[in-house]
Short mmCIF file of C-alpha atoms and ligand atoms in Angstrom, two decimals:
data_model
loop_
_atom_site.label_atom_id
_atom_site.label_comp_id
_atom_site.label_asym_id
_atom_site.label_seq_id
_atom_site.Cartn_x
_atom_site.Cartn_y
_atom_site.Cartn_z
CA MET A 1 55.33 97.60 81.84
CA ASN A 2 55.89 94.88 84.42
CA ARG A 3 56.21 94.95 88.22
CA ALA A 4 60.01 95.29 88.17
CA GLU A 5 59.86 98.22 85.76
CA ILE A 6 57.24 99.98 87.84
CA ILE A 7 59.39 99.52 90.94
CA HIS A 8 62.39 100.83 89.07
CA TRP A 9 60.47 104.02 88.24
CA LEU A 10 59.22 104.40 91.78
CA ARG A 11 62.76 104.18 93.18
CA THR A 12 64.67 106.25 90.67
CA SER A 13 65.89 109.77 91.31
CA ASP A 14 67.48 110.13 87.87
CA GLU A 15 66.13 113.49 86.80
CA ALA A 16 66.67 113.06 83.07
CA ALA A 17 64.87 109.72 83.13
CA LEU A 18 62.04 111.21 85.17
CA GLU A 19 61.69 114.02 82.69
CA SER A 20 60.97 111.42 80.02
CA LEU A 21 58.40 109.76 82.31
CA TRP A 22 56.60 113.08 82.86
CA GLN A 23 56.59 113.81 79.15
CA GLU A 24 55.27 110.43 78.21
CA ALA A 25 52.53 110.56 80.83
CA ASP A 26 51.53 114.03 79.65
CA ALA A 27 51.50 112.93 76.01
CA VAL A 28 49.34 109.89 76.77
CA ARG A 29 47.01 112.07 78.82
CA ARG A 30 46.61 114.50 75.92
CA ARG A 31 46.10 111.74 73.35
CA GLU A 32 43.63 109.73 75.44
CA VAL A 33 41.57 112.29 77.36
CA GLY A 34 42.53 115.63 75.83
CA ASP A 35 43.44 118.99 77.34
CA ALA A 36 40.21 119.57 79.24
CA VAL A 37 40.45 119.56 83.02
CA HIS A 38 37.15 118.31 84.39
CA LEU A 39 35.93 119.84 87.63
CA ARG A 40 33.82 117.90 90.13
CA GLY A 41 32.15 119.68 93.02
CA LEU A 42 32.91 117.83 96.25
CA ILE A 43 30.13 117.92 98.86
CA GLU A 44 31.13 116.57 102.27
CA VAL A 45 27.67 115.41 103.23
CA SER A 46 28.39 113.93 106.66
CA ASN A 47 31.36 113.30 108.93
CA ARG A 48 29.52 110.62 110.89
CA CYS A 49 31.20 107.26 110.58
CA VAL A 50 30.93 103.76 112.02
CA GLN A 51 34.33 102.65 110.74
CA GLN A 52 37.62 102.69 112.65
CA CYS A 53 40.08 103.25 109.81
CA ALA A 54 43.45 103.65 111.53
CA TYR A 55 44.48 106.66 109.43
CA CYS A 56 41.30 108.70 109.12
CA GLY A 57 40.47 111.75 111.22
CA ILE A 58 36.71 111.17 111.10
CA ARG A 59 36.92 107.56 112.30
CA ALA A 60 34.27 106.60 114.85
CA GLY A 61 36.87 106.52 117.63
CA ASN A 62 37.73 110.21 117.30
CA ARG A 63 35.58 111.73 120.04
CA THR A 64 37.12 115.19 119.72
CA ILE A 65 35.08 116.32 116.71
CA SER A 66 31.42 117.22 116.58
CA ARG A 67 29.43 115.34 114.02
CA TYR A 68 27.15 116.75 111.34
CA THR A 69 25.00 115.67 108.43
CA LEU A 70 23.97 118.28 105.88
CA ARG A 71 20.29 118.94 105.40
CA LEU A 72 18.77 118.40 101.96
CA GLU A 73 18.57 122.17 101.37
CA GLU A 74 22.27 122.55 102.19
CA ILE A 75 23.18 119.79 99.76
CA LEU A 76 21.03 121.36 97.04
CA ALA A 77 22.63 124.76 97.68
CA SER A 78 26.05 123.16 97.21
CA VAL A 79 24.85 121.55 93.98
CA ALA A 80 23.59 124.98 92.85
CA LEU A 81 27.09 126.38 93.37
CA ALA A 82 28.58 123.57 91.28
CA GLN A 83 26.01 124.32 88.57
CA GLN A 84 26.81 128.02 88.73
CA PHE A 85 30.50 127.21 88.19
CA GLY A 86 29.66 124.89 85.28
CA TYR A 87 30.96 121.72 86.94
CA GLY A 88 30.03 118.50 85.15
CA SER A 89 29.63 116.42 88.28
CA VAL A 90 29.01 116.58 91.99
CA VAL A 91 30.51 114.08 94.42
CA LEU A 92 28.54 113.26 97.55
CA GLN A 93 31.13 112.09 100.04
CA ALA A 94 30.68 111.03 103.66
CA GLY A 95 31.87 108.73 106.37
CA GLU A 96 30.20 105.34 106.45
CA THR A 97 26.98 105.95 108.31
CA PRO A 98 23.92 103.83 107.52
CA GLN A 99 22.11 105.59 110.38
CA GLY A 100 23.14 109.13 109.48
CA LEU A 101 22.46 108.53 105.78
CA PRO A 102 19.66 105.99 105.45
CA THR A 103 19.50 104.36 102.01
CA GLU A 104 16.06 105.79 101.18
CA TRP A 105 17.00 109.29 102.24
CA VAL A 106 20.09 109.25 100.03
CA ALA A 107 17.89 108.02 97.16
CA GLU A 108 15.60 111.02 97.67
CA VAL A 109 18.58 113.37 97.74
CA ILE A 110 19.78 111.88 94.44
CA GLN A 111 16.33 112.37 92.90
CA GLU A 112 16.18 115.98 94.10
CA ILE A 113 19.62 116.69 92.67
CA ARG A 114 18.56 115.13 89.37
CA ARG A 115 15.46 117.36 89.30
CA GLN A 116 17.50 120.47 90.00
CA ALA A 117 20.42 119.58 87.73
CA PRO A 118 19.27 117.22 84.98
CA GLU A 119 22.61 117.23 83.18
CA ILE A 120 24.99 116.80 86.09
CA ALA A 121 26.74 113.49 86.74
CA ILE A 122 26.05 112.33 90.30
CA THR A 123 28.97 110.60 91.97
CA LEU A 124 28.72 108.86 95.33
CA SER A 125 31.53 108.22 97.78
CA LEU A 126 29.71 106.82 100.80
CA GLY A 127 31.70 103.69 101.57
CA GLU A 128 30.61 100.07 101.54
CA ARG A 129 26.87 100.10 101.95
CA GLY A 130 25.90 96.78 100.38
CA GLU A 131 24.54 95.75 97.02
CA LYS A 132 20.95 96.71 97.81
CA ALA A 133 21.88 100.33 98.60
CA PHE A 134 24.16 100.53 95.55
CA GLU A 135 21.27 99.35 93.35
CA THR A 136 18.73 101.69 94.94
CA TRP A 137 20.99 104.69 94.41
CA ARG A 138 21.81 103.74 90.85
CA LEU A 139 18.07 103.45 90.08
CA ALA A 140 17.52 106.82 91.77
CA GLY A 141 19.90 108.39 89.26
CA ALA A 142 23.48 108.14 90.57
CA ASN A 143 26.07 107.60 87.83
CA ARG A 144 29.43 107.02 89.48
CA TYR A 145 30.88 105.60 92.66
CA LEU A 146 34.23 106.21 94.30
CA LEU A 147 35.53 103.58 96.70
CA ARG A 148 39.22 103.55 97.34
CA MET A 149 40.95 100.25 97.94
CA GLU A 150 43.54 102.10 100.05
CA SER A 151 45.98 99.21 99.47
CA SER A 152 46.09 96.14 97.24
CA ASN A 153 47.98 94.24 99.94
CA PRO A 154 45.42 92.35 102.09
CA THR A 155 47.74 92.41 105.14
CA LEU A 156 48.29 96.14 104.91
CA PHE A 157 44.56 96.60 104.25
CA ARG A 158 43.83 94.85 107.54
CA LYS A 159 46.25 97.07 109.41
CA LEU A 160 44.58 100.13 107.89
CA HIS A 161 41.08 98.83 108.63
CA PRO A 162 41.21 96.84 111.87
CA GLN A 163 37.45 96.27 112.11
CA HIS A 164 36.80 95.62 108.45
CA PRO A 165 35.91 92.05 107.38
CA GLY A 166 38.81 92.09 104.94
CA TRP A 167 40.24 93.16 101.62
CA GLU A 168 38.24 90.64 99.57
CA PHE A 169 35.03 92.35 100.70
CA ARG A 170 36.30 95.67 99.39
CA LEU A 171 37.12 93.98 96.11
CA ALA A 172 33.66 92.40 96.01
CA ALA A 173 32.05 95.81 96.59
CA LEU A 174 33.97 97.27 93.64
CA LYS A 175 32.81 94.39 91.43
CA GLN A 176 29.20 94.88 92.56
CA LEU A 177 29.38 98.55 91.64
CA GLN A 178 30.72 97.70 88.19
CA LYS A 179 28.04 95.07 87.64
CA ILE A 180 25.30 97.50 88.66
CA GLY A 181 26.53 99.88 85.97
CA TYR A 182 28.31 102.68 87.80
CA GLU A 183 31.43 104.28 86.45
CA VAL A 184 33.74 103.11 89.21
CA GLY A 185 36.72 104.83 90.77
CA SER A 186 39.19 103.54 93.28
CA GLY A 187 42.65 104.40 94.50
CA VAL A 188 45.12 104.27 97.35
CA MET A 189 46.97 106.36 99.86
CA ILE A 190 50.70 106.54 99.21
CA GLY A 191 53.34 105.95 101.87
CA VAL A 192 51.34 104.51 104.74
CA PRO A 193 53.43 103.06 107.59
CA GLY A 194 54.68 99.62 106.61
CA GLU A 195 54.08 100.04 102.88
CA THR A 196 56.80 98.81 100.48
CA TRP A 197 57.66 99.75 96.90
CA ASP A 198 56.38 96.37 95.86
CA ASP A 199 53.01 97.17 97.47
CA LEU A 200 52.69 100.45 95.60
CA ALA A 201 53.70 98.84 92.30
CA ALA A 202 51.05 96.15 92.91
CA ASP A 203 48.48 98.90 93.59
CA ILE A 204 49.19 100.45 90.19
CA GLU A 205 48.94 97.06 88.48
CA MET A 206 45.64 96.50 90.22
CA PHE A 207 44.20 99.74 88.85
CA ARG A 208 44.75 98.21 85.44
CA SER A 209 43.41 94.75 86.21
CA LEU A 210 40.25 96.16 87.83
CA GLU A 211 39.48 98.13 84.66
CA LEU A 212 38.58 101.21 86.64
CA ASP A 213 37.09 104.36 85.15
CA MET A 214 38.73 106.67 87.70
CA VAL A 215 41.85 106.39 89.84
CA GLY A 216 42.54 108.78 92.72
CA VAL A 217 45.76 108.69 94.71
CA GLY A 218 47.26 110.98 97.32
CA PRO A 219 49.95 110.97 99.98
CA PHE A 220 49.15 109.53 103.40
CA LEU A 221 49.04 112.43 105.87
CA PRO A 222 49.35 111.42 109.54
CA HIS A 223 46.45 112.65 111.66
CA PRO A 224 47.34 113.05 115.35
CA GLN A 225 43.95 111.84 116.59
CA THR A 226 44.34 108.44 114.93
CA PRO A 227 46.31 105.27 115.77
CA MET A 228 48.49 105.76 112.69
CA GLY A 229 49.13 109.39 113.45
CA THR A 230 52.28 108.60 115.40
CA GLU A 231 53.74 105.91 113.14
CA LYS A 232 56.43 106.78 110.65
CA PRO A 233 55.17 107.18 107.09
CA THR A 234 57.27 105.55 104.38
CA PHE A 235 57.20 107.46 101.06
CA ASN A 236 54.28 109.86 101.45
CA ASP A 237 56.11 112.57 99.48
CA GLU A 238 55.21 114.63 96.45
CA LEU A 239 57.63 112.97 94.05
CA THR A 240 56.30 109.48 94.79
CA THR A 241 52.74 110.74 94.38
CA LEU A 242 53.56 112.31 91.01
CA LYS A 243 55.31 109.15 89.85
CA THR A 244 52.23 107.14 90.84
CA ILE A 245 49.98 109.47 88.84
CA ALA A 246 52.26 109.26 85.79
CA LEU A 247 52.57 105.47 85.94
CA THR A 248 48.81 105.12 86.39
CA ARG A 249 48.29 107.20 83.23
CA LEU A 250 50.66 104.90 81.32
CA LEU A 251 49.08 101.68 82.55
CA CYS A 252 45.47 102.88 82.40
CA PRO A 253 45.60 105.36 79.49
CA GLY A 254 41.91 106.33 79.26
CA VAL A 255 40.99 106.73 82.95
CA ASN A 256 40.06 109.94 84.70
CA ILE A 257 42.73 110.86 87.24
CA PRO A 258 42.26 113.68 89.76
CA SER A 259 45.07 115.88 90.96
CA THR A 260 43.99 115.42 94.57
CA THR A 261 43.48 117.70 97.53
CA ALA A 262 45.98 115.62 99.54
CA LEU A 263 48.62 116.33 96.89
CA ALA A 264 47.77 120.05 97.05
CA ALA A 265 48.00 119.84 100.86
CA ILE A 266 51.71 118.92 100.70
CA ASP A 267 52.43 121.46 97.94
CA ARG A 268 50.01 124.36 98.21
CA GLU A 269 51.90 126.42 95.65
CA SER A 270 51.78 124.03 92.75
CA GLY A 271 50.59 120.56 93.76
CA HIS A 272 47.46 120.76 91.62
CA GLU A 273 49.42 121.93 88.55
CA ARG A 274 52.14 119.34 88.97
CA GLY A 275 49.56 116.56 89.10
CA LEU A 276 47.81 117.93 86.01
CA SER A 277 51.05 118.10 84.04
CA ARG A 278 52.09 114.53 84.92
CA GLY A 279 48.98 112.60 83.93
CA ALA A 280 45.98 113.97 85.84
CA ASN A 281 42.92 115.52 84.14
CA VAL A 282 40.44 116.16 86.97
CA ILE A 283 40.20 118.44 90.01
CA MET A 284 37.58 118.17 92.73
CA PRO A 285 36.94 121.63 94.22
CA ASN A 286 35.18 121.67 97.57
CA VAL A 287 31.67 123.17 97.42
CA THR A 288 30.65 122.17 100.96
CA PRO A 289 29.24 125.09 103.00
CA PRO A 290 32.42 126.57 104.57
CA SER A 291 31.20 126.30 108.18
CA TYR A 292 31.29 122.48 107.98
CA ARG A 293 34.63 122.07 106.31
CA GLN A 294 36.85 122.05 109.36
CA LEU A 295 34.74 119.22 110.76
CA TYR A 296 35.64 117.04 107.79
CA GLU A 297 39.29 116.77 108.68
CA ILE A 298 40.19 113.33 107.36
CA TYR A 299 43.80 114.55 107.52
CA PRO A 300 45.28 117.68 109.12
CA SER A 301 45.18 121.08 107.41
CA LYS A 302 43.21 119.87 104.45
CA ALA A 303 43.70 122.49 101.73
CA ASN A 304 40.97 125.03 101.08
CA THR A 305 39.02 124.71 104.31
CA SER A 306 38.21 128.41 104.59
CA GLU A 307 38.36 129.94 101.13
CA ALA A 308 34.94 130.61 99.62
CA ALA A 309 34.07 128.31 96.73
CA GLU A 310 33.75 131.34 94.39
CA THR A 311 37.31 132.51 95.04
CA PHE A 312 38.76 129.04 94.76
CA ASP A 313 36.86 128.42 91.53
CA ARG A 314 37.99 131.65 89.89
CA LYS A 315 41.65 131.16 90.82
CA LEU A 316 41.58 127.51 89.81
CA LYS A 317 40.22 128.25 86.35
CA GLU A 318 42.84 130.97 85.87
CA ARG A 319 45.54 128.50 86.80
CA ILE A 320 44.17 125.89 84.38
CA TRP A 321 44.13 128.38 81.50
CA ALA A 322 47.64 129.56 82.45
CA MET A 323 48.86 126.00 81.92
CA GLY A 324 47.52 126.01 78.37
CA ARG A 325 44.75 123.61 79.34
CA THR A 326 41.01 124.15 79.07
CA VAL A 327 38.19 123.83 81.59
CA GLY A 328 36.08 120.78 80.82
CA THR A 329 32.47 121.16 79.78
CA GLY A 330 29.82 118.47 80.13
CA ARG A 331 30.02 115.45 82.37
CA GLY A 332 33.52 114.36 81.46
CA ASN A 333 32.55 110.70 81.34
CA ALA A 334 35.24 108.07 81.44
CA LYS A 335 36.31 106.77 78.07
CA ARG A 336 34.30 103.69 77.27
CA LYS A 337 36.44 100.62 77.24
CA PRO A 338 36.64 98.81 73.91
CA SER A 339 34.06 96.03 74.25
N1 5AD B 1 45.85 110.91 104.75
C1 5AD B 1 45.62 110.88 103.42
N2 5AD B 1 44.46 110.49 102.88
C2 5AD B 1 43.48 110.12 103.72
N3 5AD B 1 42.25 109.68 103.47
C3 5AD B 1 41.65 109.43 104.65
N4 5AD B 1 42.48 109.72 105.66
C4 5AD B 1 43.64 110.14 105.11
C5 5AD B 1 44.89 110.55 105.63
N5 5AD B 1 45.14 110.58 106.95
C6 5AD B 1 41.74 109.43 102.13
C7 5AD B 1 41.35 107.96 101.96
C8 5AD B 1 39.88 108.03 101.66
C9 5AD B 1 39.73 109.41 101.08
C10 5AD B 1 38.35 109.96 101.14
O1 5AD B 1 40.61 110.19 101.86
O2 5AD B 1 42.06 107.41 100.87
O3 5AD B 1 39.44 107.05 100.75
#
C-alpha cells in the first residue's frame, strides 16, 4: 500500500469499503498474532517532568498540579496487582525527570521487580534519557521501551515540542533503543492542530520503515492547561483512530498494537472493543494506586481514574471473552522479525 492509498483510506466515508478494511485488518491480526489479547499493567511512576510538550497536561509549565513520584514499595505493590491478574508485562511510565527518577534508582527498581516477578516483561516509558541510561536499564533487566514519535513531520514535531532539540534526536533515541536490544514501541497522537492527512499517512509508513515491535496511537485530546488546549484539533475522532489502527495492522502485520486509553476516553462504551476488532491485540490497564491517578492527567478525563484495578480487570476480561477473544498468557512478546 502506498501513500496515496493510505490517504484514500483515511479520507473515505464509504461504509461498505470500510467494512472490508475492518475485516482485512481483523483477519491479518488473527493470522499474525492470534486471538489472545495481551494485558500490560500500566504504572504511572511519576508526573514530574522537565519537558514543555505543548499538548501534555503534566508538562513542566503546568503549575496547577501537585507532583509525585511513587516509592519503591508502591511500585512493587502495583506490580503485585499485575501479577495477581496474570498480566504478562508491566509498563513503568513517567514524565521526563532525570532528577525525580535518577538512572541508578530506576535500575534498582527494575532489579527489585525482576526479583519479585521473574517472568514478567518489564517495559519502560520514561522519555529520552540518553544512551547510557537506556543501557543501564537494559542490563538491570528491562525488556521493552515505549517512546512515541508523536509525529513523523519534523515541523509538526517542533510545534508539539517547542524546547526539544528536534525530531532527528527522537529518531536517534529510537535507533539506540533498538541497538541496545529492547523491543521498541512508538506511535503518534492523531488529529493534533495543524496535522494533515499526508502527515498521518507518513506516520503509518514510518511505523513500517522503523521496524517497530509495538505501535500505539490515540486521538489528541485538548488539555485546557496547555498551549495547545485552545487550538482546534483536526481529525482527532474515533473513526480516524480506528482507521489508523487498521492500516497499521496491514502495513506492520506482526506488531503488537494496543487499543489505547485515549481511544476509550472518546468512546467509553466500546472504544476498547472497537480497537480490538479492527487490528489491536493489547490493552494496558492502569494498576497505579488510585490516589495518584488524577495527578497523571496527560489529557482531561482520562478513562478509569477512579475504578479499582480489580473491578476494571474483571470487567475487561469479561468483555474480551464476550468478543470471542482470549486473555493472553505469558509475556506476549512481539513476533520476531524474519532475519
Ligand atoms: N492527548 C492525547 N494523548 C496525549 N498524550 C499526551 N498528552 C496527550 C493529549 N493531550 C500521549 C502522548 C504520550 C503518551 C504517554 O500520551 O502521545 O506519548
